[in-house]
Coordinates of C-alpha atoms in Angstrom, one line a residue:
Chain D
P1 CA 162.2 58.8 169.0
E2 CA 163.2 58.3 165.3
I3 CA 160.8 60.8 164.4
I4 CA 162.4 63.5 166.7
A5 CA 165.8 62.6 165.5
D6 CA 164.3 63.1 161.9
I7 CA 162.6 66.6 162.9
E8 CA 166.1 67.8 164.5
Q9 CA 168.2 66.9 161.7
K10 CA 165.9 68.9 159.2
F11 CA 166.1 71.8 161.6
A12 CA 169.8 71.4 161.7
Q13 CA 170.0 71.4 158.2
R14 CA 168.3 74.6 157.8
G15 CA 170.3 76.2 160.7
R16 CA 167.4 76.9 162.7
T17 CA 166.8 75.6 166.3
M18 CA 163.9 73.4 167.1
S19 CA 161.0 74.7 169.4
P20 CA 158.9 72.7 171.7
S21 CA 156.0 73.0 169.6
N22 CA 157.8 70.8 167.2
R23 CA 158.3 67.8 169.4
K24 CA 154.4 67.6 169.4
Q25 CA 154.8 66.6 165.8
A26 CA 156.4 63.1 166.8
L27 CA 153.5 62.1 169.0
I28 CA 151.9 59.5 167.4
P29 CA 149.1 56.7 168.5
E30 CA 150.3 53.4 169.6
G31 CA 150.3 50.9 166.8
A32 CA 150.6 53.3 164.2
D33 CA 152.8 53.5 161.1
I34 CA 154.7 56.5 160.3
L35 CA 154.6 58.2 156.7
A36 CA 157.8 60.2 156.3
N37 CA 157.6 64.0 155.1
R38 CA 160.3 64.7 152.8
T39 CA 159.8 68.3 152.7
G40 CA 158.3 69.6 156.0
S41 CA 158.7 68.3 159.7
A42 CA 155.5 66.7 160.5
P43 CA 155.0 63.2 159.6
G44 CA 151.8 61.5 158.4
I45 CA 150.5 58.2 159.6
I46 CA 148.7 54.9 158.9
W47 CA 146.8 53.6 161.8
Q48 CA 144.3 50.9 162.1
P49 CA 142.6 51.4 165.7
V50 CA 140.2 48.5 164.9
P51 CA 140.2 45.8 162.2
N52 CA 139.0 46.9 158.8
V53 CA 139.2 50.5 159.9
T54 CA 142.3 52.3 158.4
I55 CA 142.9 55.9 159.1
M56 CA 145.7 57.9 157.2
T57 CA 146.9 61.2 158.3
F58 CA 148.7 63.8 156.3
P59 CA 150.4 67.0 157.5
G60 CA 148.2 70.2 156.8
V61 CA 150.6 71.8 154.6
P62 CA 149.3 71.3 150.8
A63 CA 152.2 71.0 149.3
E64 CA 153.5 68.6 151.9
M65 CA 150.4 66.5 151.7
Q66 CA 150.2 66.5 147.9
L67 CA 153.6 64.9 147.8
M68 CA 153.2 62.4 150.4
W69 CA 149.7 61.2 149.1
A70 CA 151.5 60.7 145.9
E71 CA 154.6 59.3 146.9
I72 CA 153.2 57.0 149.8
A73 CA 149.6 56.9 150.1
V74 CA 148.9 55.9 146.5
P75 CA 151.2 53.0 146.4
Y76 CA 150.2 51.6 149.7
L77 CA 146.4 51.9 148.9
K78 CA 147.5 50.0 145.7
N79 CA 149.1 47.4 147.2
E80 CA 146.4 46.8 149.5
G81 CA 144.4 46.3 146.2
W82 CA 142.3 49.5 146.9
C83 CA 143.0 50.5 142.9
T84 CA 143.6 48.3 140.5
E85 CA 142.1 50.4 137.7
T86 CA 142.6 53.9 136.4
I87 CA 140.0 56.6 136.6
C88 CA 139.9 59.4 133.9
S89 CA 137.7 62.3 133.9
R90 CA 136.9 65.3 131.4
T91 CA 135.1 68.2 132.5
L92 CA 132.7 70.0 130.2
K93 CA 132.4 73.6 131.1
F94 CA 129.1 75.7 131.0
W95 CA 128.1 79.3 131.0
G96 CA 124.6 80.9 130.8
I97 CA 122.5 78.1 132.1
A98 CA 121.4 77.0 135.6
E99 CA 122.7 73.9 136.9
S100 CA 119.0 72.6 137.6
A101 CA 118.2 73.4 133.9
L102 CA 121.2 71.7 132.5
A103 CA 120.9 68.7 134.9
E104 CA 117.2 68.3 133.5
K105 CA 118.4 68.3 129.9
V106 CA 120.9 65.5 130.6
D107 CA 119.0 63.9 133.5
S108 CA 119.4 60.4 131.8
F109 CA 123.2 60.5 131.8
L110 CA 123.3 61.1 135.6
N111 CA 122.3 57.8 136.5
L112 CA 125.2 56.2 134.2
T113 CA 127.7 54.0 136.3
N114 CA 130.6 54.0 134.0
P115 CA 131.1 56.3 133.1
T116 CA 129.5 58.4 135.7
V117 CA 128.5 62.1 134.9
A118 CA 128.2 64.5 137.9
S119 CA 127.2 68.0 137.9
Y120 CA 128.7 70.9 139.6
A121 CA 128.0 74.6 140.2
N122 CA 130.2 77.2 141.7
H123 CA 129.4 80.9 141.2
G124 CA 127.6 80.9 138.1
E125 CA 129.8 78.2 136.2
V126 CA 128.2 74.9 135.9
K127 CA 130.5 71.9 135.4
L128 CA 129.7 68.1 134.0
R129 CA 132.4 65.9 135.0
I130 CA 132.6 62.6 133.0
S131 CA 134.4 59.7 134.8
A132 CA 135.2 56.7 133.7
C133 CA 137.2 53.4 135.4
A134 CA 138.9 51.2 133.0
K135 CA 142.2 49.0 133.2
S136 CA 144.0 51.5 131.2
E137 CA 144.0 55.4 130.5
S138 CA 142.9 54.8 126.8
A139 CA 140.2 52.1 127.6
A140 CA 138.8 54.8 130.0
K141 CA 139.2 57.7 127.6
N142 CA 137.1 55.3 125.0
L143 CA 134.2 55.0 127.5
I144 CA 134.1 58.9 127.9
E145 CA 134.3 60.1 124.4
P146 CA 130.9 58.7 123.0
I147 CA 129.3 60.3 126.4
E148 CA 130.9 63.6 125.9
Q149 CA 129.7 64.0 122.2
Q150 CA 126.1 63.3 123.2
L151 CA 126.5 65.9 125.8
L152 CA 127.9 68.3 123.7
Q153 CA 125.2 67.9 121.3
I154 CA 122.4 68.4 123.9
A155 CA 124.2 71.1 125.5
G156 CA 124.9 73.2 122.5
L157 CA 126.1 76.8 122.8
D158 CA 126.0 76.6 126.8
C159 CA 129.0 74.5 126.7
Y160 CA 132.0 76.8 126.5
G161 CA 135.1 74.6 126.6
A162 CA 136.5 71.7 128.6
D163 CA 139.2 71.1 131.4
T164 CA 141.7 73.7 131.6
D165 CA 139.6 76.0 129.3
T166 CA 138.3 79.2 130.8
L167 CA 135.8 81.9 129.6
P168 CA 138.7 84.3 128.9
S169 CA 140.7 81.7 127.2
T170 CA 138.0 80.6 124.9
V171 CA 137.0 84.1 123.9
G172 CA 140.9 84.6 123.4
K173 CA 140.7 81.6 121.0
L174 CA 137.9 82.5 119.1
L175 CA 139.4 86.3 118.8
L176 CA 142.8 84.7 117.5
K177 CA 140.9 82.7 114.9
A178 CA 138.9 85.5 113.8
C179 CA 142.0 87.7 113.6
E180 CA 140.4 90.4 115.8
T181 CA 141.0 92.7 118.6
L182 CA 139.2 93.9 121.9
S183 CA 139.0 96.7 124.0
V184 CA 136.8 96.9 127.3
A185 CA 135.0 99.9 129.1
E186 CA 134.4 99.1 132.9
S187 CA 132.5 100.6 135.7
C188 CA 131.2 98.3 138.5
T189 CA 134.1 95.8 137.7
G190 CA 136.9 98.4 138.0
G191 CA 139.4 96.5 135.8
G192 CA 138.3 93.1 136.8
L193 CA 137.1 92.2 133.3
G194 CA 140.5 93.4 132.0
A195 CA 142.4 91.5 134.7
M196 CA 140.5 88.4 133.5
L197 CA 141.1 88.7 130.0
T198 CA 145.0 89.4 130.6
G199 CA 145.3 86.6 133.0
V200 CA 145.8 84.5 129.8
A201 CA 149.4 84.6 128.9
G202 CA 149.8 85.4 125.1
S203 CA 146.4 87.9 125.5
S204 CA 148.4 90.7 124.0
R205 CA 147.6 89.2 120.6
Y206 CA 144.1 90.3 120.9
F207 CA 143.3 92.5 123.6
L208 CA 144.7 96.0 123.5
G209 CA 143.5 97.5 126.3
G210 CA 140.8 99.5 128.2
I211 CA 139.3 102.3 130.2
I212 CA 138.2 101.9 133.8
S213 CA 135.5 104.7 133.8
Y214 CA 134.6 104.3 137.4
D215 CA 133.7 107.9 137.8
D216 CA 131.4 109.4 135.6
R217 CA 133.6 112.3 134.6
V218 CA 135.7 109.4 132.9
K219 CA 132.7 107.8 130.9
E220 CA 132.1 111.4 129.5
G221 CA 135.8 112.5 129.1
L222 CA 137.2 109.5 127.9
L223 CA 134.5 107.2 126.4
G224 CA 132.2 110.0 125.1
V225 CA 129.3 109.1 127.1
N226 CA 126.8 112.0 126.6
P227 CA 126.0 113.9 129.8
R228 CA 122.5 114.1 129.0
D229 CA 122.0 110.4 129.0
L230 CA 123.9 110.0 132.2
A231 CA 121.7 112.7 133.8
E232 CA 118.3 111.2 132.2
F233 CA 118.9 107.3 132.1
G234 CA 121.7 107.2 134.8
A235 CA 125.0 105.5 134.8
V236 CA 123.6 101.9 134.8
S237 CA 121.6 102.0 131.8
H238 CA 121.1 100.4 128.4
Q239 CA 122.1 103.6 127.0
V240 CA 125.3 104.0 128.7
A241 CA 126.6 100.3 128.5
K242 CA 126.0 101.0 124.8
Q243 CA 128.0 104.3 124.6
M244 CA 130.8 102.8 126.8
A245 CA 131.3 99.9 124.3
A246 CA 131.1 102.1 121.4
G247 CA 133.6 104.9 122.8
V248 CA 136.2 102.3 124.0
R249 CA 135.9 100.4 120.7
Q250 CA 136.2 103.8 118.8
G251 CA 139.0 105.3 121.1
L252 CA 141.3 102.2 121.3
N253 CA 140.6 101.2 117.6
T254 CA 139.7 97.7 118.1
N255 CA 137.4 95.5 116.3
W256 CA 135.2 94.9 119.5
G257 CA 134.4 96.9 122.6
L258 CA 132.9 95.3 125.7
S259 CA 131.3 97.3 128.3
I260 CA 130.0 96.6 132.0
T261 CA 128.1 99.1 134.1
G262 CA 126.1 98.2 137.4
I263 CA 125.5 98.2 140.9
A264 CA 127.8 95.9 142.6
G265 CA 126.6 97.0 146.2
P266 CA 126.1 96.1 149.1
C267 CA 125.1 99.9 148.8
G268 CA 123.9 102.3 146.0
G269 CA 120.9 100.3 145.2
T270 CA 117.4 101.8 144.8
D271 CA 113.7 100.3 144.3
A272 CA 114.0 100.9 140.4
K273 CA 118.0 99.9 140.1
P274 CA 118.6 97.7 142.9
V275 CA 122.0 96.0 143.8
G276 CA 122.9 93.3 141.3
L277 CA 121.3 95.2 138.1
V278 CA 124.2 95.1 135.6
Y279 CA 124.2 96.0 131.7
V280 CA 126.6 94.7 129.4
G281 CA 127.3 96.5 126.0
L282 CA 128.9 95.2 123.0
A283 CA 130.1 96.9 120.1
G284 CA 131.6 95.4 116.8
D285 CA 130.5 94.0 113.5
G286 CA 128.6 97.1 112.7
E287 CA 126.3 97.1 115.6
V288 CA 125.8 98.0 119.3
E289 CA 124.1 96.0 121.7
S290 CA 123.1 95.7 125.4
F291 CA 121.9 93.6 127.6
E292 CA 120.5 93.8 131.2
Y293 CA 121.3 91.4 134.0
R294 CA 119.7 91.3 137.5
F295 CA 122.0 89.1 139.7
G296 CA 120.1 90.0 143.0
D297 CA 121.1 91.6 146.3
A298 CA 121.8 88.3 148.2
R299 CA 125.1 88.2 146.4
S300 CA 128.5 89.5 147.8
R301 CA 129.9 92.4 145.9
D302 CA 133.0 90.1 144.6
W303 CA 130.4 87.9 143.4
I304 CA 128.5 90.3 141.6
R305 CA 131.6 91.8 140.0
N306 CA 132.8 88.3 138.8
L307 CA 129.4 87.2 137.6
S308 CA 129.4 90.3 135.5
S309 CA 132.8 89.8 133.8
C310 CA 132.1 86.2 133.2
T311 CA 128.6 87.2 131.4
A312 CA 130.2 89.9 129.5
L313 CA 132.9 87.6 128.3
D314 CA 130.1 84.9 127.4
R315 CA 128.1 87.2 125.5
L316 CA 131.2 87.9 123.3
R317 CA 131.7 84.3 123.0
R318 CA 128.5 83.8 121.8
K319 CA 128.5 86.9 119.4
L320 CA 132.1 85.3 117.9
L321 CA 130.4 82.0 117.5
A322 CA 127.4 83.3 115.8
K323 CA 129.4 85.4 113.3
A324 CA 132.0 82.4 112.9
Chain J
P1 CA 117.9 53.6 159.5
E2 CA 117.0 57.0 161.2
I3 CA 119.5 58.6 159.3
I4 CA 118.1 57.2 156.1
A5 CA 114.7 58.4 157.1
D6 CA 116.1 61.9 157.9
I7 CA 118.0 61.9 154.4
E8 CA 114.5 60.6 152.6
Q9 CA 112.5 63.5 154.5
K10 CA 114.9 65.9 153.3
F11 CA 114.6 65.2 149.7
A12 CA 110.9 64.9 149.8
Q13 CA 110.9 68.2 151.4
R14 CA 112.8 69.7 147.9
G15 CA 110.6 67.5 146.0
R16 CA 113.4 65.7 144.5
T17 CA 114.0 61.6 144.6
M18 CA 117.2 60.4 146.5
S19 CA 119.6 58.5 144.7
P20 CA 121.5 55.3 145.9
S21 CA 124.6 57.4 146.4
N22 CA 122.9 59.2 149.2
R23 CA 122.1 56.0 150.8
K24 CA 125.9 55.7 151.5
Q25 CA 125.6 58.8 153.7
A26 CA 123.7 56.7 156.1
L27 CA 126.6 54.2 157.1
I28 CA 128.4 55.0 160.2
P29 CA 131.0 52.8 162.0
E30 CA 129.5 50.8 164.7
G31 CA 129.5 52.6 168.1
A32 CA 129.8 56.1 166.9
D33 CA 127.5 58.9 167.4
I34 CA 125.7 61.0 165.0
L35 CA 125.8 64.9 164.6
A36 CA 122.7 65.8 162.6
N37 CA 123.1 68.0 159.7
R38 CA 120.5 70.9 159.7
T39 CA 121.1 71.8 156.3
G40 CA 122.6 69.3 154.0
S41 CA 122.0 65.3 153.7
A42 CA 125.3 63.8 155.2
P43 CA 125.5 63.6 159.1
G44 CA 128.7 64.0 160.9
I45 CA 129.9 61.5 163.9
I46 CA 131.5 61.3 167.2
W47 CA 133.5 58.2 167.6
Q48 CA 135.7 56.6 170.3
P49 CA 137.2 53.5 168.5
V50 CA 139.7 53.1 171.4
P51 CA 139.7 54.8 174.9
N52 CA 141.0 58.7 174.9
V53 CA 140.7 58.8 171.4
T54 CA 138.0 60.8 169.9
I55 CA 137.1 61.3 166.2
M56 CA 134.7 63.8 165.0
T57 CA 133.6 63.7 161.3
F58 CA 132.1 66.5 159.1
P59 CA 130.3 66.7 156.2
G60 CA 132.5 68.4 152.9
V61 CA 130.5 71.2 152.2
P62 CA 132.2 74.2 154.2
A63 CA 128.8 75.8 155.0
E64 CA 127.4 72.4 156.5
M65 CA 130.6 72.1 158.4
Q66 CA 130.6 75.2 159.8
L67 CA 127.2 75.0 161.1
M68 CA 127.5 71.7 162.4
W69 CA 131.1 72.7 164.2
A70 CA 129.3 75.7 165.7
E71 CA 126.4 74.2 166.8
I72 CA 127.1 70.8 167.9
A73 CA 130.7 70.5 168.0
V74 CA 131.6 73.3 170.3
P75 CA 129.1 72.9 172.9
Y76 CA 130.0 69.1 172.8
L77 CA 133.7 69.8 173.4
K78 CA 132.9 72.5 176.1
N79 CA 130.7 69.8 178.0
E80 CA 133.8 67.3 177.8
G81 CA 135.9 70.2 179.6
W82 CA 138.0 70.7 176.4
C83 CA 137.4 74.6 176.2
T84 CA 136.6 76.5 179.5
E85 CA 138.3 79.7 178.4
T86 CA 138.0 82.0 175.7
I87 CA 140.8 82.7 173.1
C88 CA 140.7 86.0 171.3
S89 CA 143.2 86.9 168.2
R90 CA 144.2 90.0 166.7
T91 CA 146.4 90.0 163.5
L92 CA 148.7 92.7 162.3
K93 CA 149.4 93.0 158.7
F94 CA 152.5 93.7 156.8
W95 CA 153.7 94.5 153.5
G96 CA 157.4 95.0 152.3
I97 CA 159.1 93.1 154.7
A98 CA 160.1 89.4 154.3
E99 CA 158.7 86.8 157.1
S100 CA 162.4 85.8 158.1
A101 CA 163.2 89.7 158.5
L102 CA 160.2 90.5 160.4
A103 CA 160.5 87.3 162.4
E104 CA 164.3 88.4 163.5
K105 CA 162.8 91.9 164.6
V106 CA 160.4 90.2 166.7
D107 CA 162.3 87.2 167.8
S108 CA 161.8 87.6 171.6
F109 CA 158.0 87.9 170.9
L110 CA 157.6 84.4 169.1
N111 CA 158.4 82.5 172.4
L112 CA 155.7 84.1 174.7
T113 CA 152.9 81.6 175.8
N114 CA 150.0 84.0 176.8
P115 CA 149.3 85.8 174.5
T116 CA 151.2 83.8 171.7
V117 CA 152.7 85.8 168.9
A118 CA 152.9 83.6 165.4
S119 CA 154.1 84.7 162.1
Y120 CA 152.5 83.5 158.6
A121 CA 153.4 84.6 155.1
N122 CA 151.4 84.2 151.8
H123 CA 152.1 85.4 148.6
G124 CA 154.1 88.6 149.9
E125 CA 152.1 89.6 152.8
V126 CA 153.1 88.7 156.1
K127 CA 150.9 88.3 159.4
L128 CA 151.6 88.5 162.9
R129 CA 149.0 86.7 165.1
I130 CA 148.7 87.8 168.6
S131 CA 146.4 85.2 170.5
A132 CA 145.4 85.3 174.2
C133 CA 143.5 82.8 176.3
A134 CA 141.5 83.9 179.3
K135 CA 138.2 83.7 181.3
S136 CA 136.5 86.3 179.5
E137 CA 137.0 88.2 176.1
S138 CA 137.9 91.6 177.7
A139 CA 140.5 89.9 179.7
A140 CA 142.0 88.2 176.6
K141 CA 142.0 91.6 174.8
N142 CA 143.8 93.3 177.9
L143 CA 146.7 90.5 177.5
I144 CA 146.8 91.5 173.4
E145 CA 146.7 95.2 173.8
P146 CA 150.2 95.9 175.3
I147 CA 151.9 93.5 172.8
E148 CA 150.3 94.9 169.7
Q149 CA 151.4 98.2 170.9
Q150 CA 155.3 96.8 171.2
L151 CA 154.8 95.2 168.0
L152 CA 153.6 98.2 166.3
Q153 CA 156.4 100.2 167.9
I154 CA 159.2 97.7 166.4
A155 CA 157.4 97.2 162.9
G156 CA 156.8 100.8 162.1
L157 CA 155.7 101.6 158.6
D158 CA 155.8 98.0 157.5
C159 CA 152.3 97.3 159.3
Y160 CA 149.9 98.7 156.9
G161 CA 146.8 97.3 159.2
A162 CA 145.1 94.7 161.5
D163 CA 142.4 92.1 161.1
T164 CA 140.0 92.9 158.2
D165 CA 142.3 96.1 156.9
T166 CA 143.5 95.1 153.3
L167 CA 146.0 97.2 151.3
P168 CA 143.3 98.9 149.1
S169 CA 141.1 99.6 152.3
T170 CA 144.1 101.1 154.0
V171 CA 145.0 103.3 150.8
G172 CA 141.4 104.2 150.5
K173 CA 141.3 105.5 154.3
L174 CA 144.3 107.4 153.9
L175 CA 143.3 109.1 150.7
L176 CA 139.8 109.9 152.3
K177 CA 141.5 111.5 155.0
A178 CA 143.4 113.7 152.7
C179 CA 140.6 114.4 150.5
E180 CA 142.6 113.2 147.4
T181 CA 141.7 111.3 144.3
L182 CA 143.5 108.6 142.8
S183 CA 143.7 107.1 139.0
V184 CA 145.7 104.0 137.7
A185 CA 147.6 103.2 134.6
E186 CA 148.0 99.4 134.2
S187 CA 150.0 97.4 131.6
C188 CA 150.9 93.9 132.9
T189 CA 148.3 93.6 135.5
G190 CA 145.8 94.5 132.9
G191 CA 143.1 96.0 135.3
G192 CA 144.1 94.0 138.6
L193 CA 145.2 97.4 140.6
G194 CA 141.7 98.7 139.4
A195 CA 139.7 95.6 140.5
M196 CA 141.5 95.3 143.9
L197 CA 140.9 99.4 144.5
T198 CA 137.1 98.9 143.6
G199 CA 136.8 95.8 145.5
V200 CA 136.2 98.3 148.6
A201 CA 132.7 99.3 148.7
G202 CA 132.5 103.1 148.6
S203 CA 136.0 103.5 146.8
S204 CA 134.1 105.4 144.2
R205 CA 134.7 108.5 146.7
Y206 CA 138.4 108.5 145.9
F207 CA 139.2 106.4 142.9
L208 CA 138.0 107.7 139.7
G209 CA 139.2 105.3 137.1
G210 CA 141.9 104.2 134.9
I211 CA 143.6 103.1 131.7
I212 CA 144.6 99.6 130.9
S213 CA 147.5 100.2 128.4
Y214 CA 148.2 96.4 127.6
D215 CA 149.2 97.4 124.2
D216 CA 151.8 100.2 123.4
R217 CA 149.4 102.3 121.4
V218 CA 147.2 102.6 124.1
K219 CA 150.4 104.1 126.2
E220 CA 151.0 106.3 123.6
G221 CA 147.5 107.4 122.6
L222 CA 145.6 107.6 125.8
L223 CA 148.5 108.1 128.4
G224 CA 150.8 110.3 126.2
V225 CA 153.9 108.0 126.5
N226 CA 156.8 109.1 124.2
P227 CA 156.9 106.9 121.2
R228 CA 160.7 107.3 121.2
D229 CA 161.0 106.4 124.9
L230 CA 159.2 103.4 124.1
A231 CA 161.6 102.6 121.3
E232 CA 165.0 103.2 123.3
F233 CA 164.0 102.3 126.9
G234 CA 161.1 99.5 126.0
A235 CA 157.8 99.5 127.7
V236 CA 159.1 97.9 130.7
S237 CA 161.2 100.6 132.1
H238 CA 161.4 103.4 134.4
Q239 CA 160.9 105.9 132.0
V240 CA 157.7 104.7 130.6
A241 CA 156.4 104.0 134.2
K242 CA 156.9 107.5 135.1
Q243 CA 155.1 108.9 131.9
M244 CA 152.2 106.4 132.5
A245 CA 151.7 107.6 136.1
A246 CA 151.8 111.2 135.2
G247 CA 149.8 110.7 132.0
V248 CA 146.9 108.9 133.9
R249 CA 147.1 111.6 136.6
Q250 CA 146.6 114.4 133.9
G251 CA 144.0 112.8 131.6
L252 CA 141.6 111.7 134.4
N253 CA 142.5 115.0 136.8
T254 CA 143.2 113.1 139.9
N255 CA 145.7 114.2 142.6
W256 CA 147.4 110.9 142.3
G257 CA 148.4 108.8 139.3
L258 CA 149.8 105.2 140.0
S259 CA 151.1 103.1 137.2
I260 CA 152.3 99.4 136.6
T261 CA 154.5 98.0 133.9
G262 CA 156.2 94.9 134.0
I263 CA 156.8 91.3 132.5
A264 CA 154.3 88.8 134.3
G265 CA 155.6 86.0 132.2
P266 CA 155.8 82.9 131.8
C267 CA 157.0 84.1 128.1
G268 CA 158.3 87.4 127.1
G269 CA 161.5 87.8 129.4
T270 CA 164.9 88.5 128.3
D271 CA 168.0 88.4 129.9
A272 CA 168.2 92.0 130.5
K273 CA 164.5 92.0 131.1
P274 CA 163.4 88.6 132.9
V275 CA 160.2 87.6 133.9
G276 CA 159.2 89.2 137.1
L277 CA 160.9 92.7 136.6
V278 CA 158.2 95.2 137.3
Y279 CA 158.1 99.0 137.5
V280 CA 155.6 101.0 139.3
G281 CA 155.0 104.6 138.7
L282 CA 153.9 107.2 141.1
A283 CA 152.8 110.8 140.1
G284 CA 151.3 113.3 142.6
D285 CA 152.3 116.1 145.0
G286 CA 154.4 117.8 142.5
E287 CA 156.9 115.1 141.4
V288 CA 156.9 111.8 139.4
E289 CA 158.7 108.8 141.1
S290 CA 159.3 105.0 139.7
F291 CA 160.5 102.2 141.6
E292 CA 162.2 98.7 140.1
Y293 CA 161.0 95.4 141.5
R294 CA 162.4 91.8 140.5
F295 CA 160.0 89.2 141.4
G296 CA 161.7 86.6 139.7
D297 CA 160.6 84.1 137.2
A298 CA 159.9 81.1 139.6
R299 CA 156.5 82.5 140.6
S300 CA 153.3 82.2 138.4
R301 CA 152.0 84.9 136.2
D302 CA 149.0 85.4 138.8
W303 CA 151.4 85.7 141.4
I304 CA 153.6 88.4 139.6
R305 CA 150.5 90.4 138.9
N306 CA 149.1 90.2 142.4
L307 CA 152.4 91.1 143.9
S308 CA 152.6 93.9 141.2
S309 CA 149.3 95.5 142.3
C310 CA 149.9 95.1 146.1
T311 CA 153.4 96.5 145.7
A312 CA 152.0 99.7 144.1
L313 CA 149.5 100.1 146.4
D314 CA 151.9 99.9 149.5
R315 CA 154.2 102.6 147.6
L316 CA 151.3 105.1 147.6
R317 CA 150.4 104.0 151.1
R318 CA 153.9 105.0 152.5
K319 CA 154.0 108.2 150.3
L320 CA 150.7 109.1 151.8
L321 CA 151.7 108.5 155.3
A322 CA 155.1 110.4 154.8
K323 CA 153.1 113.4 153.7
A324 CA 150.5 113.1 156.3

């Protein structure tokens, strides 16, 4: 009944009437304690159905759950003696190496107990999370630091950053440091690479813009790709990737030009040029390079496009690091 | 012990050794039944700690959970008499109307019991889900159909599609039907609008490409925006949005040119031009229009950029519908 009263009051405050479905939110198992919901209507519960088993439930709305977890659950668990120590984590991020290859390289670290090292992989990105448990945050960080240094030593250039770093933010930092600018020419990603780069606040200091050359007429007209090369080698080729990168770099007058052309699928693939075939072009520093990738047709269109943009950024990152 | 054996066997099959942490996956509460995991190592459980309370747990890996749910949990629940009927849903999707405004319009439908109508809102998109419960799928669909027609009648142009439709797929269908082509000019979205459009397989039939004019020099050089207008009105203005749309339409020789220029934040706002101020330009059918939006500074950069792209697509959608 006190839950009903609380929910009724919240509805009244907002000038809305309570529907019968909200009454269900007030039903709880016998013997359970209530976790008050400061923002929404549904409360959480703490319940011990049998000795030594504690069940906590939370509302499904993420913001409500997070607040309830931080304000009520954590103090409760601490009080019950569940967490007397602090856990700190540092996540190293990698591109251009498979999780299994990285795991093999850092094999001996994966059996550590404090700090622990765990590997995660998601759509091409691999992460190593170093977690330490100690009496204080600084003590935990002291446990993490030497392990991080050893891992960086082993992983080398494959590690592009840590924690909140992203591939576009790392590339941005390198461009800023070099006082250089970038433009992009995109075919199969259709603007996704530019969107990734401009997702970083302040990217206007090094990213000038680009050409989305989805149609071959745009590749010819705005990027100066040779129509005979388009006819002979096709839009998805080393030749066209190079000319796109060189063309956008010249047209937008930037230090670097980065291009992507590929077959994102699900249709449009052939035996010679299957879905997942992608070329990245990179123009700058007096040369024009191109790189071939085969991401395979088992991945979705979105996934192939995302891999293409990240891989292009990683190419530029490695180039900038090699030059620095 | 049989769970341990199962996990050990799975590791052996993959030529990997089992770590101590995997042994934990074999611990289950006394009296609980095991749900076998066909793909991963951690099993689920069905447990009745007290009468009339059934707890089912599943592994956290989404693919494993989904398979276990479909293959084991659903048959179990059906067998226990939990679901003898079929539930069908149809989701209508809206852009350009607030959830509260839509809810007011369709107020009387929200109290129906079979089918039920529920509204959802997420980052600018509003959905109405019509769900019916019946003995068969066709009977459920027969309950949904008349309600859908009534809702469409009430909602009018604000409804852009249903179920798997997206704003870019709907715009694509309209362009295909009209045999017309589109190009985009993007400033604050940096390629996100083009990425959205090309996320639809087959979009090359109507989307030719675009210019990412993040820097004002690109707006002048490639889109022909007047430098004096840039200086007088600023890059985020009706004037520049119009010239961007007209410029890309002309430069890429398409029927329609759609542009976005705005302040995505978190920095760069002023009192006169706050974060969240966005202009959409639309050129085609003999005219050039522009529209002002104020998305507010409480939203994240990503959110404002996404709202901008969707809002631009919705502008074009309404224009195409009005013309058709």
